Short mmCIF file of C-alpha atoms in Angstrom, two decimals:
data_model
loop_
_atom_site.label_atom_id
_atom_site.label_comp_id
_atom_site.label_asym_id
_atom_site.label_seq_id
_atom_site.Cartn_x
_atom_site.Cartn_y
_atom_site.Cartn_z
CA ARG A 1 27.71 34.12 -6.10
CA LEU A 2 27.40 31.81 -3.11
CA ALA A 3 29.06 28.41 -3.25
CA PRO A 4 26.63 25.45 -2.97
CA ARG A 5 26.19 24.06 0.53
CA ARG A 6 27.59 20.59 1.18
CA PRO A 7 24.76 18.09 2.00
CA GLY A 8 24.39 17.78 5.76
CA ALA A 9 26.15 21.04 6.58
CA ARG A 10 24.20 23.36 8.85
CA ARG A 11 23.61 27.00 7.96
CA ARG A 12 24.78 29.66 10.35
CA ARG A 13 22.32 32.12 11.78
CA ALA A 14 22.77 35.54 10.27
CA ALA A 15 24.01 38.19 12.65
CA ARG A 16 21.38 40.60 13.93
CA PRO A 17 21.91 44.09 12.42
CA ALA A 18 22.43 47.06 14.69
CA PRO A 19 19.22 49.02 15.35
CA ARG A 20 18.65 52.21 13.44
CA ALA A 21 18.39 55.14 15.77
CA ALA A 22 18.33 57.94 13.21
CA ARG A 23 15.24 60.15 13.44
CA GLY A 24 13.50 57.63 15.69
CA ARG A 25 13.15 55.00 12.99
CA PRO A 26 12.46 51.55 14.42
CA ALA A 27 15.16 48.90 14.40
CA ASP A 28 15.15 46.34 11.60
CA PRO A 29 13.58 42.99 12.51
CA PRO A 30 16.10 40.29 13.44
CA ALA A 31 17.22 38.03 10.61
CA VAL A 32 16.01 34.46 10.77
CA GLU A 33 17.64 31.27 9.66
CA SER A 34 17.18 30.76 5.95
CA PRO A 35 15.07 27.67 5.26
CA SER A 36 16.19 24.71 3.23
CA PRO A 37 16.01 25.35 -0.53
CA CYS A 38 12.42 24.79 -1.60
CA LEU A 39 11.63 24.33 -5.28
CA THR A 40 8.13 24.32 -6.68
CA VAL A 41 7.42 21.35 -8.93
CA ASP A 42 4.38 20.57 -11.04
CA PRO A 43 3.28 17.06 -9.94
CA ARG A 44 1.73 16.38 -13.36
CA SER A 45 4.64 17.59 -15.46
CA PRO A 46 7.70 18.11 -13.25
CA ASP A 47 10.70 20.08 -14.52
CA PRO A 48 13.46 17.56 -15.37
CA SER A 49 16.16 19.91 -14.06
CA ILE A 50 14.49 19.97 -10.63
CA LEU A 51 14.17 16.20 -10.62
CA ASP A 52 17.83 15.86 -11.57
CA ARG A 53 18.89 18.19 -8.77
CA ALA A 54 16.92 16.16 -6.23
CA ALA A 55 18.35 12.90 -7.57
CA ARG A 56 21.91 14.26 -7.45
CA THR A 57 21.43 15.42 -3.86
CA LEU A 58 20.32 11.92 -2.86
CA ARG A 59 23.27 10.28 -4.62
CA GLU A 60 25.69 12.63 -2.85
CA GLY A 61 24.35 11.74 0.60
CA GLY A 62 21.87 14.58 1.07
CA LEU A 63 18.31 14.45 2.37
CA VAL A 64 15.46 15.47 0.06
CA ALA A 65 11.82 15.95 1.04
CA PHE A 66 9.26 15.44 -1.70
CA PRO A 67 5.60 14.51 -2.07
CA THR A 68 4.08 11.10 -2.62
CA GLU A 69 0.37 10.44 -3.10
CA THR A 70 0.00 9.76 0.64
CA VAL A 71 2.18 12.22 2.57
CA TYR A 72 5.51 14.01 2.14
CA GLY A 73 8.59 11.89 2.72
CA VAL A 74 12.25 12.54 3.44
CA GLY A 75 14.50 10.52 1.16
CA ALA A 76 18.03 9.27 1.70
CA ASN A 77 20.38 6.98 -0.18
CA ALA A 78 19.75 3.61 1.45
CA ARG A 79 23.30 2.50 0.53
CA ASP A 80 24.88 5.42 2.41
CA PRO A 81 25.24 4.68 6.15
CA VAL A 82 26.06 8.31 6.95
CA ALA A 83 22.92 9.55 5.19
CA LEU A 84 20.82 6.90 6.93
CA ALA A 85 22.26 7.81 10.33
CA ARG A 86 21.45 11.45 9.70
CA LEU A 87 17.93 10.56 8.58
CA ARG A 88 17.44 8.45 11.69
CA ARG A 89 18.67 11.31 13.88
CA ILE A 90 16.38 14.00 12.48
CA LYS A 91 13.41 11.62 12.59
CA GLY A 92 14.19 10.48 16.14
CA ARG A 93 13.73 6.93 14.88
CA ALA A 94 14.67 3.93 17.01
CA PRO A 95 17.79 2.08 15.75
CA GLU A 96 15.94 -1.22 15.46
CA LYS A 97 13.19 0.21 13.24
CA PRO A 98 14.13 -0.21 9.55
CA PHE A 99 13.28 2.15 6.72
CA THR A 100 11.03 1.22 3.82
CA ILE A 101 12.66 1.24 0.38
CA HIS A 102 10.67 3.14 -2.24
CA LEU A 103 10.83 2.00 -5.85
CA ALA A 104 10.64 3.66 -9.24
CA ASP A 105 8.99 0.65 -10.85
CA ARG A 106 7.94 -2.89 -10.02
CA ALA A 107 10.96 -4.44 -11.74
CA GLN A 108 13.10 -3.19 -8.84
CA VAL A 109 11.39 -5.56 -6.39
CA ALA A 110 13.77 -8.37 -7.39
CA MET A 111 16.75 -6.25 -6.31
CA HIS A 112 15.58 -6.26 -2.69
CA ALA A 113 13.20 -9.20 -2.08
CA ALA A 114 14.46 -12.77 -1.86
CA SER A 115 11.03 -14.06 -2.87
CA VAL A 116 7.62 -12.64 -3.75
CA PRO A 117 4.69 -14.75 -2.48
CA TRP A 118 1.68 -15.11 -4.77
CA ARG A 119 -0.40 -13.06 -2.36
CA ALA A 120 2.07 -10.19 -2.59
CA ARG A 121 1.91 -10.35 -6.39
CA ARG A 122 -1.87 -10.03 -6.25
CA LEU A 123 -1.63 -7.01 -3.99
CA MET A 124 0.96 -5.43 -6.30
CA ASP A 125 -1.29 -6.06 -9.31
CA ARG A 126 -4.21 -4.37 -7.59
CA TYR A 127 -2.68 -1.55 -5.52
CA TRP A 128 0.71 -0.61 -6.99
CA PRO A 129 1.60 2.11 -7.69
CA GLY A 130 -0.25 3.20 -4.61
CA PRO A 131 -0.56 3.49 -0.84
CA LEU A 132 0.60 -0.02 0.11
CA THR A 133 3.87 -1.03 1.80
CA LEU A 134 4.74 -4.72 1.59
CA ILE A 135 7.17 -6.38 3.98
CA LEU A 136 8.69 -9.38 2.20
CA PRO A 137 11.60 -11.79 2.72
CA GLY A 138 14.74 -9.73 2.06
CA ARG A 139 17.94 -10.43 0.14
CA GLU A 140 20.30 -8.60 2.49
CA SER A 141 18.23 -8.87 5.68
CA PRO A 142 15.51 -11.19 6.99
CA THR A 143 12.80 -8.82 5.79
CA VAL A 144 12.52 -5.70 3.64
CA GLY A 145 9.74 -3.14 3.32
CA LEU A 146 8.95 -2.04 -0.24
CA ARG A 147 6.57 0.50 -1.74
CA LEU A 148 5.96 1.77 -5.25
CA PRO A 149 4.48 5.26 -4.79
CA ALA A 150 2.09 6.76 -7.30
CA GLY A 151 2.97 9.99 -9.06
CA ASN A 152 5.55 11.37 -11.46
CA VAL A 153 7.59 13.21 -8.83
CA PRO A 154 8.50 10.31 -6.50
CA GLN A 155 8.93 7.79 -9.29
CA GLU A 156 11.15 10.07 -11.37
CA VAL A 157 13.29 11.26 -8.46
CA ILE A 158 13.93 7.66 -7.41
CA ARG A 159 14.58 6.50 -10.97
CA ARG A 160 17.01 9.33 -11.69
CA ALA A 161 18.82 8.86 -8.39
CA GLY A 162 19.85 5.37 -9.45
CA VAL A 163 20.22 4.25 -5.81
CA PRO A 164 17.79 2.59 -3.37
CA VAL A 165 15.87 5.35 -1.60
CA ALA A 166 14.69 5.14 2.00
CA LEU A 167 11.69 7.44 2.26
CA PRO A 168 9.98 7.69 5.67
CA SER A 169 7.33 10.32 6.30
CA ALA A 170 8.57 13.89 6.77
CA ASN A 171 7.99 14.28 10.48
CA ARG A 172 9.67 13.58 13.77
CA ALA A 173 8.77 10.35 15.56
CA GLY A 174 5.35 10.62 17.17
CA ALA A 175 4.32 13.75 15.25
CA PRO A 176 1.72 13.80 12.45
CA PRO A 177 3.21 13.31 8.98
CA ALA A 178 3.59 16.42 6.84
CA THR A 179 1.08 16.67 4.00
CA ASP A 180 2.49 19.78 2.29
CA ALA A 181 5.83 21.54 1.86
CA PRO A 182 5.21 24.31 4.45
CA ALA A 183 4.63 21.62 7.08
CA VAL A 184 7.94 19.99 6.11
CA LEU A 185 9.77 23.29 6.52
CA ARG A 186 8.10 23.99 9.87
CA THR A 187 8.85 20.53 11.18
CA LEU A 188 12.31 19.76 9.86
CA GLY A 189 13.50 23.25 8.92
CA GLU A 190 17.03 23.14 7.68
CA GLU A 191 17.63 19.55 8.70
CA VAL A 192 17.01 18.61 5.07
CA ASP A 193 19.01 19.76 2.06
CA LEU A 194 16.20 20.23 -0.44
CA VAL A 195 12.40 20.35 -0.43
CA LEU A 196 10.26 19.84 -3.53
CA ASP A 197 6.91 21.57 -3.19
CA GLY A 198 4.35 19.68 -5.25
CA GLY A 199 1.33 21.08 -3.43
CA PRO A 200 -0.75 19.19 -0.85
CA ALA A 201 -0.44 15.40 -0.82
CA GLN A 202 -3.32 13.86 -2.72
CA ARG A 203 -4.53 11.45 -0.04
CA ALA A 204 -3.03 12.98 3.13
CA ASN A 205 -3.03 9.60 4.86
CA PRO A 206 -0.14 7.16 5.41
CA SER A 207 0.18 3.95 3.43
CA THR A 208 -1.15 0.64 4.66
CA VAL A 209 1.61 -1.72 5.85
CA VAL A 210 1.30 -5.49 5.33
CA ARG A 211 3.74 -8.25 6.24
CA LEU A 212 3.81 -11.34 4.03
CA THR A 213 6.73 -13.39 5.29
CA GLY A 214 4.73 -16.40 6.47
CA PRO A 215 1.42 -18.14 5.79
CA ARG A 216 -0.63 -15.35 7.32
CA LEU A 217 -1.27 -11.84 6.02
CA GLU A 218 -0.35 -9.51 8.89
CA LEU A 219 -1.77 -6.00 8.84
CA LEU A 220 0.77 -3.86 10.71
CA ARG A 221 -0.82 -0.49 9.94
CA GLU A 222 -4.21 0.18 8.42
CA GLY A 223 -4.12 3.27 6.24
CA ILE A 224 -6.16 4.00 3.14
CA LEU A 225 -6.53 0.29 2.41
CA THR A 226 -8.54 -1.74 4.92
CA ARG A 227 -8.08 -5.33 6.08
CA GLU A 228 -11.21 -6.39 4.19
CA MET A 229 -9.92 -4.90 0.93
CA LEU A 230 -6.53 -6.57 1.33
CA GLU A 231 -7.85 -10.01 2.25
CA ARG A 232 -10.37 -9.94 -0.58
CA THR A 233 -7.62 -9.12 -3.08
CA ALA A 234 -4.96 -11.44 -1.67
CA SER A 235 -7.13 -14.54 -1.33
CA ARG A 236 -8.14 -17.42 -3.56
CA THR A 237 -11.92 -17.26 -3.80
CA ALA A 238 -14.36 -20.12 -4.29
CA LEU A 239 -17.73 -19.07 -5.72
CA PHE A 240 -20.80 -21.31 -5.36
CA VAL A 241 -23.70 -20.73 -7.78
CA CYS A 242 -27.31 -21.91 -7.66
CA THR A 243 -30.67 -20.40 -8.63
CA GLY A 244 -31.98 -18.32 -5.73
CA ASN A 245 -29.00 -18.31 -3.34
CA THR A 246 -31.24 -19.17 -0.41
CA CYS A 247 -30.36 -22.82 0.22
CA ARG A 248 -27.96 -24.90 -1.88
CA SER A 249 -25.15 -22.44 -2.69
CA PRO A 250 -25.00 -20.77 0.76
CA MET A 251 -25.02 -24.19 2.42
CA ALA A 252 -22.11 -25.26 0.23
CA GLU A 253 -20.25 -22.01 0.98
CA HIS A 254 -20.49 -22.40 4.75
CA LEU A 255 -19.66 -26.10 4.78
CA PHE A 256 -16.67 -25.46 2.54
CA LEU A 257 -15.34 -22.79 4.90
CA ARG A 258 -15.85 -24.99 7.96
CA HIS A 259 -14.04 -27.97 6.44
CA LEU A 260 -11.21 -25.80 5.13
CA ALA A 261 -10.72 -24.16 8.54
CA GLU A 262 -10.60 -27.58 10.20
CA ARG A 263 -8.02 -28.80 7.71
CA LEU A 264 -5.81 -25.75 8.24
CA GLY A 265 -6.32 -25.73 11.99
CA VAL A 266 -7.58 -22.14 12.12
CA ALA A 267 -10.83 -20.40 12.98
CA PRO A 268 -13.20 -19.85 10.01
CA ALA A 269 -13.05 -16.10 10.65
CA ASP A 270 -9.26 -16.19 10.12
CA LEU A 271 -9.31 -17.88 6.72
CA GLY A 272 -9.03 -14.55 4.90
CA ALA A 273 -5.71 -13.86 6.62
CA PHE A 274 -4.42 -17.19 5.27
CA GLY A 275 -5.55 -16.46 1.73
CA TYR A 276 -8.90 -18.22 1.37
CA ARG A 277 -12.41 -16.88 0.83
CA ALA A 278 -15.75 -18.28 -0.27
CA CYS A 279 -18.96 -16.64 -1.41
CA SER A 280 -22.18 -17.63 -3.09
CA ALA A 281 -24.70 -16.09 -5.47
CA GLY A 282 -27.82 -16.96 -7.42
CA LEU A 283 -29.03 -16.47 -10.97
CA ALA A 284 -32.18 -14.73 -9.74
CA GLY A 285 -33.54 -12.92 -6.73
CA GLY A 286 -31.67 -11.00 -4.08
CA GLY A 287 -32.01 -9.89 -0.46
CA ALA A 288 -33.95 -12.93 0.73
CA PRO A 289 -32.96 -14.82 3.89
CA ALA A 290 -31.80 -18.41 3.78
CA SER A 291 -34.64 -20.92 3.72
CA THR A 292 -35.74 -22.35 7.05
CA PRO A 293 -34.79 -25.95 6.11
CA ALA A 294 -31.33 -24.75 5.09
CA VAL A 295 -30.84 -22.86 8.36
CA ARG A 296 -31.92 -25.90 10.37
CA ALA A 297 -29.79 -28.33 8.38
CA LEU A 298 -26.63 -26.28 8.85
CA ALA A 299 -27.37 -25.57 12.51
CA ALA A 300 -27.28 -29.34 13.05
CA ARG A 301 -23.77 -29.30 11.54
CA GLY A 302 -22.58 -26.40 13.67
CA CYS A 303 -22.93 -23.65 11.05
CA ASP A 304 -24.99 -20.48 11.43
CA LEU A 305 -26.83 -19.47 8.25
CA SER A 306 -29.35 -17.19 9.98
CA GLY A 307 -27.65 -13.96 8.87
CA HIS A 308 -27.40 -14.90 5.19
CA ARG A 309 -29.05 -12.71 2.55
CA SER A 310 -29.24 -13.82 -1.07
CA ARG A 311 -27.59 -11.84 -3.83
CA ASN A 312 -27.56 -11.89 -7.61
CA LEU A 313 -24.61 -13.32 -9.50
CA THR A 314 -22.64 -10.64 -11.36
CA ARG A 315 -20.17 -10.75 -14.20
CA ASP A 316 -17.57 -9.33 -11.83
CA ASP A 317 -18.12 -12.32 -9.50
CA LEU A 318 -17.28 -14.68 -12.34
CA LEU A 319 -14.23 -12.69 -13.41
CA ARG A 320 -12.73 -12.45 -9.92
CA ALA A 321 -13.36 -15.95 -8.54
CA ASP A 322 -10.53 -18.48 -8.73
CA LEU A 323 -12.88 -21.46 -8.56
CA ILE A 324 -16.52 -21.40 -9.70
CA LEU A 325 -18.64 -24.33 -8.51
CA CYS A 326 -22.10 -24.64 -10.04
CA VAL A 327 -24.80 -26.78 -8.48
CA THR A 328 -26.34 -28.05 -11.74
CA ARG A 329 -25.53 -28.20 -15.44
CA MET A 330 -28.04 -25.44 -16.06
CA HIS A 331 -26.14 -23.13 -13.71
CA LEU A 332 -22.86 -24.07 -15.37
CA ALA A 333 -24.29 -23.32 -18.83
CA ARG A 334 -25.52 -19.89 -17.71
CA CYS A 335 -22.13 -19.03 -16.24
CA LEU A 336 -20.34 -20.15 -19.41
CA GLU A 337 -22.71 -18.10 -21.52
CA SER A 338 -22.00 -15.01 -19.42
CA VAL A 339 -18.19 -15.28 -19.23
CA PRO A 340 -16.91 -17.93 -21.65
CA GLU A 341 -13.30 -16.89 -21.09
CA ARG A 342 -13.49 -18.27 -17.54
CA ALA A 343 -14.46 -21.78 -18.65
CA GLY A 344 -11.32 -23.26 -17.12
CA ALA A 345 -12.34 -22.09 -13.64
CA MET A 346 -15.92 -23.47 -13.85
CA HIS A 347 -16.93 -26.88 -12.54
CA LEU A 348 -19.94 -28.77 -11.31
CA LEU A 349 -20.16 -29.07 -7.55
CA ALA A 350 -20.86 -32.78 -8.07
CA SER A 351 -19.54 -34.53 -11.15
CA ASP A 352 -22.96 -36.00 -11.95
CA GLY A 353 -24.54 -32.55 -11.85
CA LEU A 354 -27.13 -33.53 -9.29
#
């Protein structure tokens, strides 16, 4: 029985056997380096013994490749400088580029982040577990990258390891990330100590990376999640409601955005990056352009309403908006009737309801 290999130790190439010359038989093919141990794991119901082996390897300073919902990653104990140095070497990663810490559950965020801005909490609520990496103010460094991957395999391996796990994609710097176990073995070979084969990665696309360490949402890498999706989720939204959404509510929407941008000292198009959005809708109609008087009135105030198209108010609009401003009491009553649980967010645009 062979003794287990110490994590990080390299395997020796087997000696080539002497060719067989008897009766003209061809020589045996040369032996090749044995690959890293590769264990098949069911991503829906993984074998606990396999998960425990992977977790133990990480704790002991080894490198383990396993699937997430995006791509395959190579994990290392983030508290072990030797393991991190080895991970950095096989990746060819620049010394100044930090590793993202992957979590087993959201409660672990407090172990690494000094603070969690409200916008980050909204993104976590919407997209975790999932393909989103958040860079937040760190406890032990100025910033820290955190991700909660989806799937039983990554969450259970990390939870059982009991240590912070750095988990970059399983590829060398500049190469495409591996999306299945054979690609990991081809790319990294025996540089890793264990590979868990959970089949092809579900999404086969890297996570989106967002930095939230200041007033602005910074999109560092757009992956599965787009800028529009992120800004819509991580913004406070004001919703203006009238009847047809061709004059009063779109005028209020555009004027609100202009005044808010002036107050913050930013361009109106950048408000989403700072956490503010506005929209408008009507109780009836849909698809109509803004009325000519409304377009002319806003043009005189420096706002362009020519591209506006009316849309119907939906229940989802009322559930998602942080502030709902109704033009008249009739509009307010209709909104309350539709979603009474949002009464605290509903107000008249003018206190007299005119």
